PDB file of C-alpha atoms in Angstrom:
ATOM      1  CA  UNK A   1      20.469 -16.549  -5.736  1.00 34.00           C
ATOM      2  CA  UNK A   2      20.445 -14.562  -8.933  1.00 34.00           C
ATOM      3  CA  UNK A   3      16.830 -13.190  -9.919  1.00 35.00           C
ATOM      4  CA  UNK A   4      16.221 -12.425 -14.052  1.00 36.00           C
ATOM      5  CA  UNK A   5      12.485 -11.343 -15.111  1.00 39.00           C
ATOM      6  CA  UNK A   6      11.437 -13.375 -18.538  1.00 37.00           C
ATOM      7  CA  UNK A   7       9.565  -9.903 -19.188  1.00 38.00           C
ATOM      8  CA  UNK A   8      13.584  -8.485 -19.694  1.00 44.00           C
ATOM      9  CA  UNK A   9      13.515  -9.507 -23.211  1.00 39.00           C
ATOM     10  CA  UNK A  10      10.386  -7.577 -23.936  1.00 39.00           C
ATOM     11  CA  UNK A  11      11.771  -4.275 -22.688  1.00 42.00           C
ATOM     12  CA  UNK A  12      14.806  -4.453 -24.872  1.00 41.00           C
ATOM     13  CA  UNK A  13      13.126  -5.610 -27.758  1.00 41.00           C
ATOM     14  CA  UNK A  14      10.393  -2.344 -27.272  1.00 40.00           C
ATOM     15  CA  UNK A  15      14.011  -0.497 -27.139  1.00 43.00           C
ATOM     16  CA  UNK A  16      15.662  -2.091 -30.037  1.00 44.00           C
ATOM     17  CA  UNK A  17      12.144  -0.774 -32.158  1.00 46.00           C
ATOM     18  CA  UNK A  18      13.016   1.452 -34.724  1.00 45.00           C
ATOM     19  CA  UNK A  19      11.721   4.990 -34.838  1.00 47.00           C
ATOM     20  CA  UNK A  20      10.369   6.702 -37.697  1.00 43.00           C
ATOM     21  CA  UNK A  21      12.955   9.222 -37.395  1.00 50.00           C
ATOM     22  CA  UNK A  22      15.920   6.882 -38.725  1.00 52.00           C
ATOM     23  CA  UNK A  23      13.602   5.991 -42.326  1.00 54.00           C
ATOM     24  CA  UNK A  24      16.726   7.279 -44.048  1.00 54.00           C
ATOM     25  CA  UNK A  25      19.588   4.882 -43.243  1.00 72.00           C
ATOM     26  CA  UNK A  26      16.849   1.944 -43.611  1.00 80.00           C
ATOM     27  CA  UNK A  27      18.821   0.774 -47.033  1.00 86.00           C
ATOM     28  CA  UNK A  28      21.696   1.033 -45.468  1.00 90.00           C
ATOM     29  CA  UNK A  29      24.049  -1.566 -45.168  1.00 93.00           C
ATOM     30  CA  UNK A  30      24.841  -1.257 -41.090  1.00 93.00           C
ATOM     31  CA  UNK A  31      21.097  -1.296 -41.296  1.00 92.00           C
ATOM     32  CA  UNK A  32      20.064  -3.978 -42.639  1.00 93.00           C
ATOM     33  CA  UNK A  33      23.100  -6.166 -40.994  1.00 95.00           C
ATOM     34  CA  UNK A  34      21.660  -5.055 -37.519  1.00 93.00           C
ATOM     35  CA  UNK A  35      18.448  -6.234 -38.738  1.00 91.00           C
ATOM     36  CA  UNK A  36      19.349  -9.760 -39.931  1.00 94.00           C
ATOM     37  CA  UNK A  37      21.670 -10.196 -37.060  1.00 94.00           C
ATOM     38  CA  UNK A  38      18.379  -9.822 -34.170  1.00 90.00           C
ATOM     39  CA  UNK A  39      16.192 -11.628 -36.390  1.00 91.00           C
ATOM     40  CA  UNK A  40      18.847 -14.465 -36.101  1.00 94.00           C
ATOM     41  CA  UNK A  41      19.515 -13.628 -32.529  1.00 89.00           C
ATOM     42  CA  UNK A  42      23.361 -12.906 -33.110  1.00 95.00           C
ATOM     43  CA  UNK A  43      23.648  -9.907 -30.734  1.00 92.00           C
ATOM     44  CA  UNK A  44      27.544  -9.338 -31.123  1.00 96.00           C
ATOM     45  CA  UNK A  45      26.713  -8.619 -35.136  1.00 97.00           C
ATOM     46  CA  UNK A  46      23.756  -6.434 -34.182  1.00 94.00           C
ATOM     47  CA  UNK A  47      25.754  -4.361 -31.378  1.00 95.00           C
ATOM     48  CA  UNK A  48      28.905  -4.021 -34.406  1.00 97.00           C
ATOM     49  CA  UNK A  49      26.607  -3.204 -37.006  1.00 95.00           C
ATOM     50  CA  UNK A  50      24.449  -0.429 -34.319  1.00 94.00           C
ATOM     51  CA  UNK A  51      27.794   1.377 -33.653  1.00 95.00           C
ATOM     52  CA  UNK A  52      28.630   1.876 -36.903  1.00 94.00           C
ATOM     53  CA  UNK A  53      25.622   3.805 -37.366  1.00 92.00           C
ATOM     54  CA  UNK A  54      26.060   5.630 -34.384  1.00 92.00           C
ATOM     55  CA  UNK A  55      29.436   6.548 -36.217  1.00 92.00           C
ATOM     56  CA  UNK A  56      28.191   7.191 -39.428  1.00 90.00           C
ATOM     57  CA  UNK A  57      25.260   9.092 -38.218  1.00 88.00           C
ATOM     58  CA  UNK A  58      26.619  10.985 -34.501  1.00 87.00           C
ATOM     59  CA  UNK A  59      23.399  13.242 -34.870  1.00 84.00           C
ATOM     60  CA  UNK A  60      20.956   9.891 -34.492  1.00 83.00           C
ATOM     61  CA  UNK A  61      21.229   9.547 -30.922  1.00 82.00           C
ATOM     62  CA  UNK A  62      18.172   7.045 -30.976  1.00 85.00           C
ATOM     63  CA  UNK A  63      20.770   4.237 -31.572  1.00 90.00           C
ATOM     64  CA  UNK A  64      21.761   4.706 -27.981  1.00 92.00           C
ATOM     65  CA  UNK A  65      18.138   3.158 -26.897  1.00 90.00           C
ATOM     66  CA  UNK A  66      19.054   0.346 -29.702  1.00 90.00           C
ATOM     67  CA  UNK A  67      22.458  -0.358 -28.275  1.00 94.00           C
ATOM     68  CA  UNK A  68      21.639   0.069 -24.843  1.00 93.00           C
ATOM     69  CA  UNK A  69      18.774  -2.486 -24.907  1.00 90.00           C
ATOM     70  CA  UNK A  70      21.552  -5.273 -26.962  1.00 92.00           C
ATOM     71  CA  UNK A  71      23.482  -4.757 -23.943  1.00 94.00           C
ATOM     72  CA  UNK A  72      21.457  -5.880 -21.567  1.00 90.00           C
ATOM     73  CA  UNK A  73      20.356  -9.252 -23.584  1.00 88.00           C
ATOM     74  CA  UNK A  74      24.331  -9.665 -23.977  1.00 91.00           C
ATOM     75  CA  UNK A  75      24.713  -9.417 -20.239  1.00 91.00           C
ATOM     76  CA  UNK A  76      27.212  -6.639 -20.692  1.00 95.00           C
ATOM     77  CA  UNK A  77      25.635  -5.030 -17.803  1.00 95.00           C
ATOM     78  CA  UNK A  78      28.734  -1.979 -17.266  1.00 97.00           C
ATOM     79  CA  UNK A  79      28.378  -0.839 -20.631  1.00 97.00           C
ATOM     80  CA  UNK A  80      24.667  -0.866 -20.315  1.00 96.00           C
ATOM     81  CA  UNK A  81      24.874   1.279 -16.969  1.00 97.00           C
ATOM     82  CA  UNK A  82      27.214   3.803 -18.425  1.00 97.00           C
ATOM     83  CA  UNK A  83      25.296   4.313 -21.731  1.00 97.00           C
ATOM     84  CA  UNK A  84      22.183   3.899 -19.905  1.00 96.00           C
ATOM     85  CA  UNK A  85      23.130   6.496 -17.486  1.00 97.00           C
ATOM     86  CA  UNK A  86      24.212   8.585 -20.038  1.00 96.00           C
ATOM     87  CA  UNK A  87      20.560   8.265 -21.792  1.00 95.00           C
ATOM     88  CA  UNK A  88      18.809   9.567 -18.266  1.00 96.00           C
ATOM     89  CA  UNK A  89      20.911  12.676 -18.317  1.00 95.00           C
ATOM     90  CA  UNK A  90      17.986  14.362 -21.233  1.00 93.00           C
ATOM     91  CA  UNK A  91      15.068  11.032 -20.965  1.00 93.00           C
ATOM     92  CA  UNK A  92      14.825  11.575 -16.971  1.00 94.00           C
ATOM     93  CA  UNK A  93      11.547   9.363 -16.937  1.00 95.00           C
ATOM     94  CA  UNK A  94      12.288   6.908 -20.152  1.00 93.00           C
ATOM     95  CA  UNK A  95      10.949   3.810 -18.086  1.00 92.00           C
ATOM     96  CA  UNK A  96      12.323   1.143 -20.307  1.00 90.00           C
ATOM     97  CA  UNK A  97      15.551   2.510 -19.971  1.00 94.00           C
ATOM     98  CA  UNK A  98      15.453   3.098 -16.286  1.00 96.00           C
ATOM     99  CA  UNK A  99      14.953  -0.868 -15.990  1.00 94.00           C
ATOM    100  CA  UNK A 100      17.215  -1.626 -17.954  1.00 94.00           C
ATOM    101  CA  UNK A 101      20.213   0.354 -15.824  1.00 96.00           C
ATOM    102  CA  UNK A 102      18.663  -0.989 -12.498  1.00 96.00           C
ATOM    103  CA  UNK A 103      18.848  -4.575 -13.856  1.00 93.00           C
ATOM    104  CA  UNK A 104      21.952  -3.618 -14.802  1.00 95.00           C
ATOM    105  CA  UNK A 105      23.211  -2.524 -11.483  1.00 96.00           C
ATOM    106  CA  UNK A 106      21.395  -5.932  -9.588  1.00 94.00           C
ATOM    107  CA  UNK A 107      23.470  -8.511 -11.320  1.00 92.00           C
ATOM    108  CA  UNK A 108      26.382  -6.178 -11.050  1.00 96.00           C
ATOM    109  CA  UNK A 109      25.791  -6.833  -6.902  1.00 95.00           C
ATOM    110  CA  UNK A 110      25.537  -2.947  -6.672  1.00 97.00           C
ATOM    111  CA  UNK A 111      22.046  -3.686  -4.927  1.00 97.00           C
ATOM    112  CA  UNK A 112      21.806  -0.053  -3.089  1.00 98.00           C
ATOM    113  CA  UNK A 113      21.931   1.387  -6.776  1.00 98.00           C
ATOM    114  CA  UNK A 114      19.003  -1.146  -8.359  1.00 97.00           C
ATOM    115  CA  UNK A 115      17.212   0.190  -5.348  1.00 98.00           C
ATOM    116  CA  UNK A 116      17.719   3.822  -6.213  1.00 98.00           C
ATOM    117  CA  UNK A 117      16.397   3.217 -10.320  1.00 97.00           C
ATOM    118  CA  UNK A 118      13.657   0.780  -9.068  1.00 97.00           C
ATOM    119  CA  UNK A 119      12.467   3.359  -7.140  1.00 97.00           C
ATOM    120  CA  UNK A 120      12.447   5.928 -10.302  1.00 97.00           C
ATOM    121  CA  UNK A 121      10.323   3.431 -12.054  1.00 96.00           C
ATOM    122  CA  UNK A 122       7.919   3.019  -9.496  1.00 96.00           C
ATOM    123  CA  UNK A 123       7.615   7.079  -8.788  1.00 96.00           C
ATOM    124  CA  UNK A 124       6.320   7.103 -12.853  1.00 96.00           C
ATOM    125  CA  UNK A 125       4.311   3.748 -12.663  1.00 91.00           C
ATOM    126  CA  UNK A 126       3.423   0.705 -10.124  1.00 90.00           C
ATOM    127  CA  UNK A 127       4.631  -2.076 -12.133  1.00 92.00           C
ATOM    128  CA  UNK A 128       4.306  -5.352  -9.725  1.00 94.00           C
ATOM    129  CA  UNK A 129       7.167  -7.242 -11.500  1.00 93.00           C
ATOM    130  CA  UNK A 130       9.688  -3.771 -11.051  1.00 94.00           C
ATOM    131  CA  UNK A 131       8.227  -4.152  -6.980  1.00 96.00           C
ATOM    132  CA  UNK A 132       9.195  -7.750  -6.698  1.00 95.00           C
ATOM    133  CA  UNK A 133      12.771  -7.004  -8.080  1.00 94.00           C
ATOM    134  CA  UNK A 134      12.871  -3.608  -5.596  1.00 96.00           C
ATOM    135  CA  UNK A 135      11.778  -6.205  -2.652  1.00 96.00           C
ATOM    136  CA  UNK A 136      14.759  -8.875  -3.592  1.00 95.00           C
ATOM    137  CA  UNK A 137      17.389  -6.247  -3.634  1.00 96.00           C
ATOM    138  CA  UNK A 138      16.365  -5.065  -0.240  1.00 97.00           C
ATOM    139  CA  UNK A 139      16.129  -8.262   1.202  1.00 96.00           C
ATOM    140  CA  UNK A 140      19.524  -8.555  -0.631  1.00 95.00           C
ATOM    141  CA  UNK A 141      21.039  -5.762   1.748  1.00 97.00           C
ATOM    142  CA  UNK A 142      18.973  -6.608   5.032  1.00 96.00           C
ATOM    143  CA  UNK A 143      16.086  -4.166   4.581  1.00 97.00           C
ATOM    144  CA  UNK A 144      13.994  -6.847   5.629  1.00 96.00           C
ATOM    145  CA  UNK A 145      11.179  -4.078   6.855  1.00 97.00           C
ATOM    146  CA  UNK A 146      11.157  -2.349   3.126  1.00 97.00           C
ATOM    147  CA  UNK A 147      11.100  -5.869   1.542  1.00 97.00           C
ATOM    148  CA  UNK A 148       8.588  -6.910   3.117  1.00 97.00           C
ATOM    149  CA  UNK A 149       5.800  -4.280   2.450  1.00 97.00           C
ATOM    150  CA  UNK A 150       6.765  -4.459  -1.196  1.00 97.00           C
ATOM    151  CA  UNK A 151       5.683  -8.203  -0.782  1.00 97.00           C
ATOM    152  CA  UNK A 152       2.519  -7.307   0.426  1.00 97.00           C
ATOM    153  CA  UNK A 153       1.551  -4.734  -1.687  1.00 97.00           C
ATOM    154  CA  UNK A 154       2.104  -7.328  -4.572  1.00 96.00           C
ATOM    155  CA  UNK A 155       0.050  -9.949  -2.885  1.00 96.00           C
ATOM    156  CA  UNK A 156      -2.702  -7.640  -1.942  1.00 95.00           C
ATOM    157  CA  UNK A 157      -2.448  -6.728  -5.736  1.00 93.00           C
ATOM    158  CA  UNK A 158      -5.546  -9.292  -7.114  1.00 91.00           C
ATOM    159  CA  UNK A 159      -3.846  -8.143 -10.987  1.00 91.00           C
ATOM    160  CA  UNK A 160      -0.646  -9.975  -9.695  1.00 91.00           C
ATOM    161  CA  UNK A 161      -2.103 -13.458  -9.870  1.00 88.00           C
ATOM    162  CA  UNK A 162      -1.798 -13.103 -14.066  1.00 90.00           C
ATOM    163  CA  UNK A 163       1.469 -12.299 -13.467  1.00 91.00           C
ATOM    164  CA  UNK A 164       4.626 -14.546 -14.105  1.00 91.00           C
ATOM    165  CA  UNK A 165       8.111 -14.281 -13.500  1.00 89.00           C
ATOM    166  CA  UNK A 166      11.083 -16.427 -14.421  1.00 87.00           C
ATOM    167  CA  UNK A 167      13.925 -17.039 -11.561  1.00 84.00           C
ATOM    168  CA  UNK A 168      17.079 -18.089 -12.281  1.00 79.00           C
ATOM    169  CA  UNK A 169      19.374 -20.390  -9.723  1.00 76.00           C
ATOM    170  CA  UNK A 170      22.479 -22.503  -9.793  1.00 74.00           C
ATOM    171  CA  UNK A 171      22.315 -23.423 -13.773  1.00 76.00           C
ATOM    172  CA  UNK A 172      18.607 -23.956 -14.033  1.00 81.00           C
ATOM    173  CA  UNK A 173      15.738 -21.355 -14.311  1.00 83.00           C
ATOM    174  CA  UNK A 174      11.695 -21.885 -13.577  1.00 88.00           C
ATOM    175  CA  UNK A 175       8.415 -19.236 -14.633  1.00 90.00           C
ATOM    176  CA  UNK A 176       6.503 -19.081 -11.669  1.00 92.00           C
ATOM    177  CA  UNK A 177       3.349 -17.321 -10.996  1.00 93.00           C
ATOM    178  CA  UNK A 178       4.359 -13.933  -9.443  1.00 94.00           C
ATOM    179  CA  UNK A 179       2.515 -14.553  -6.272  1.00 96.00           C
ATOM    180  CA  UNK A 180       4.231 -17.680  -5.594  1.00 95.00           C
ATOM    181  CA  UNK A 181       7.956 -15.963  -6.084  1.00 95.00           C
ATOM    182  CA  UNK A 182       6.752 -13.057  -3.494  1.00 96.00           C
ATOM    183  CA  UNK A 183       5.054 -15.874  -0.896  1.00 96.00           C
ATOM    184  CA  UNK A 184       8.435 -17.155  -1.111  1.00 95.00           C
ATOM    185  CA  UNK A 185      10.540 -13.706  -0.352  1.00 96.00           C
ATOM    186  CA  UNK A 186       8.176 -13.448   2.411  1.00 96.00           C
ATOM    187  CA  UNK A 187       8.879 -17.020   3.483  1.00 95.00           C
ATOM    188  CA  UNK A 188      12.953 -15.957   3.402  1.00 94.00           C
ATOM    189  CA  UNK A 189      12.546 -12.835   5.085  1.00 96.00           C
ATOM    190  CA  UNK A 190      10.808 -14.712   7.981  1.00 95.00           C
ATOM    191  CA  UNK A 191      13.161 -17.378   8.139  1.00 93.00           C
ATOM    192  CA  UNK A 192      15.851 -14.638   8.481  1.00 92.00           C
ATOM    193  CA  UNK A 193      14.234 -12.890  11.036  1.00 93.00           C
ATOM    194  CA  UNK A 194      13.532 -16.417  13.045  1.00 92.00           C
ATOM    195  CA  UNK A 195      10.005 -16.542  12.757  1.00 94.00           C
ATOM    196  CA  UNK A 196      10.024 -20.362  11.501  1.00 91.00           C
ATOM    197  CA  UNK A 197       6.808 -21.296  11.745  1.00 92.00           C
ATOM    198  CA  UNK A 198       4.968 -18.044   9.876  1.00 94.00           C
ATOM    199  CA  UNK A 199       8.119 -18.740   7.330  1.00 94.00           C
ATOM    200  CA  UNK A 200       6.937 -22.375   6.703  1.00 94.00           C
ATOM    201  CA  UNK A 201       2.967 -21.114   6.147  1.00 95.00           C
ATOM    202  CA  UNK A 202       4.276 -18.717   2.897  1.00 95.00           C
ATOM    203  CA  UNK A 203       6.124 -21.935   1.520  1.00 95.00           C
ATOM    204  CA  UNK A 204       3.483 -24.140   2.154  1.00 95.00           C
ATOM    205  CA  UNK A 205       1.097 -21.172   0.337  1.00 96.00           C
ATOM    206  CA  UNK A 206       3.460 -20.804  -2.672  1.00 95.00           C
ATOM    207  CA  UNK A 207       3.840 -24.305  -3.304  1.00 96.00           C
ATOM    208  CA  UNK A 208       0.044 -24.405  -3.536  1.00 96.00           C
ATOM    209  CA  UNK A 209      -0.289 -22.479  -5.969  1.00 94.00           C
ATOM    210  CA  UNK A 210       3.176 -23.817  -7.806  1.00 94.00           C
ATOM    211  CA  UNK A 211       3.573 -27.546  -6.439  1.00 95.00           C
ATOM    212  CA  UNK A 212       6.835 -28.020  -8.942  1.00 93.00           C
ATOM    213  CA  UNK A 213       8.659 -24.545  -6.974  1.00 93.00           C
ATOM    214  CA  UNK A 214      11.816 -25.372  -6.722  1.00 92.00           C
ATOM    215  CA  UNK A 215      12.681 -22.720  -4.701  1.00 91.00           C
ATOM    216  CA  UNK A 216       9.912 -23.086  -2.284  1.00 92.00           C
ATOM    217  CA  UNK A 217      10.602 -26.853  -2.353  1.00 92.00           C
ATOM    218  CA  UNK A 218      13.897 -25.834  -0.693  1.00 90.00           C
ATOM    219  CA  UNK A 219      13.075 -23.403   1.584  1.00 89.00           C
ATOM    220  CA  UNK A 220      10.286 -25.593   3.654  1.00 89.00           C
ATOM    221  CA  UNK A 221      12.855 -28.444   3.537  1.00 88.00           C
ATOM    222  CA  UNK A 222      15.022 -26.245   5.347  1.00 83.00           C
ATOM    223  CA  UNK A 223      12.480 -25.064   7.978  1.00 75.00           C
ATOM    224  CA  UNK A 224      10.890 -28.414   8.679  1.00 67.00           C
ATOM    225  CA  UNK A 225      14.581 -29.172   9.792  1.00 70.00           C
ATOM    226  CA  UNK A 226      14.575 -26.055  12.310  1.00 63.00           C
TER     227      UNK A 226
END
């Protein structure tokens, strides 16, 4: 069950931003490729066009933020770790670029490692959607305990009811309201640890408040067959 925030795309477009301190290469040609090819959504030309300026300008390293951020909307999650990683070395707390490697490192399957950079971004800031990704990967590697707290800090969070997240499964994805995704963890941490019935009351409460959750949907059919 593969887990992908909607709020992904706005991190590495904040990234892909261009600072004031690269005003003099904005005529250039590389430039103004990598410019055409995001506003058309062609990330291969925009990744091309952002090393070339990293070639043509080595001192620049802000392109590593830009090229960093395409490869996480490309999915090319081991290039985004390395150069990611390589970022942290001199921007220890650069937040955007700490979720970015721990995303990274999730659909990679290296779960204990998302852990370790979800944590970072929660030491500089309590983001609730950063929590409920830290509480999948632990569920992810039986930290059921760990998991579970995160849950409840999210639903005792009353900010988290704006909240949405998109989850991705099989070849179909759904935005759900934040709460509803964490009622549902809960659910699946309960089911694992036997506890049926309690497991059946966080379905039933997260398809309250999301009737159409697939998900959720699931789940309780499952249980109501225990």
């Amino acid at each position: 069950m593969k887990y992908i925030l909607g709020f992904l795309f706005l991190i590495m477009f904040l990234h892909s931003g261009f600072s004031q301190k690269n005003k003099a290469t904005k005529t250039d040609p590389e430039y103004l490729l990598y410019k055409k090819a995001m506003s058309l959504g062609d990330f291969t030309v925009a990744r091309t066009a952002i090393l070339q300026l990293m070639v043509k300008y080595p001192a620049k390293v802000e392109w590593k933020d830009t090229l960093v951020s395409i490869y996480g909307m490309m999915g090319m999650y081991e290039q985004a770790v390395v150069l990611g990683e390589d970022i942290l070395k001199t921007k220890q707390t650069d937040t955007n670029t700490l979720k970015i490697v721990a995303i990274s490192y999730e659909n990679l399957g290296a779960l204990a490692k998302a852990i370790e950079y979800y944590d970072k971004v929660l030491a500089i800031s309590d983001d609730r959607l950063i929590r409920y990704k830290l509480s999948v990967c632990q569920y992810g590697l039986q930290r059921y305990g760990e998991a579970m707290a995160n849950v409840q800090k999210i639903l005792e969070d009353k900010k988290a009811a704006d909240d949405k997240i998109t989850i991705n499964y099989e070849s179909s994805s759904q935005e759900v309201s934040l709460v509803a995704a964490a009622l549902n963890v809960a659910g699946i941490i309960l089911t694992d640890g036997g506890k049926h019935e309690d497991a059946k009351a966080y379905f039933e409460s997260a398809l309250k408040m999301e009737p159409n959750f697939v998900l959720a949907q699931n789940n309780i059919e499952i249980e109501l067959k225990v």
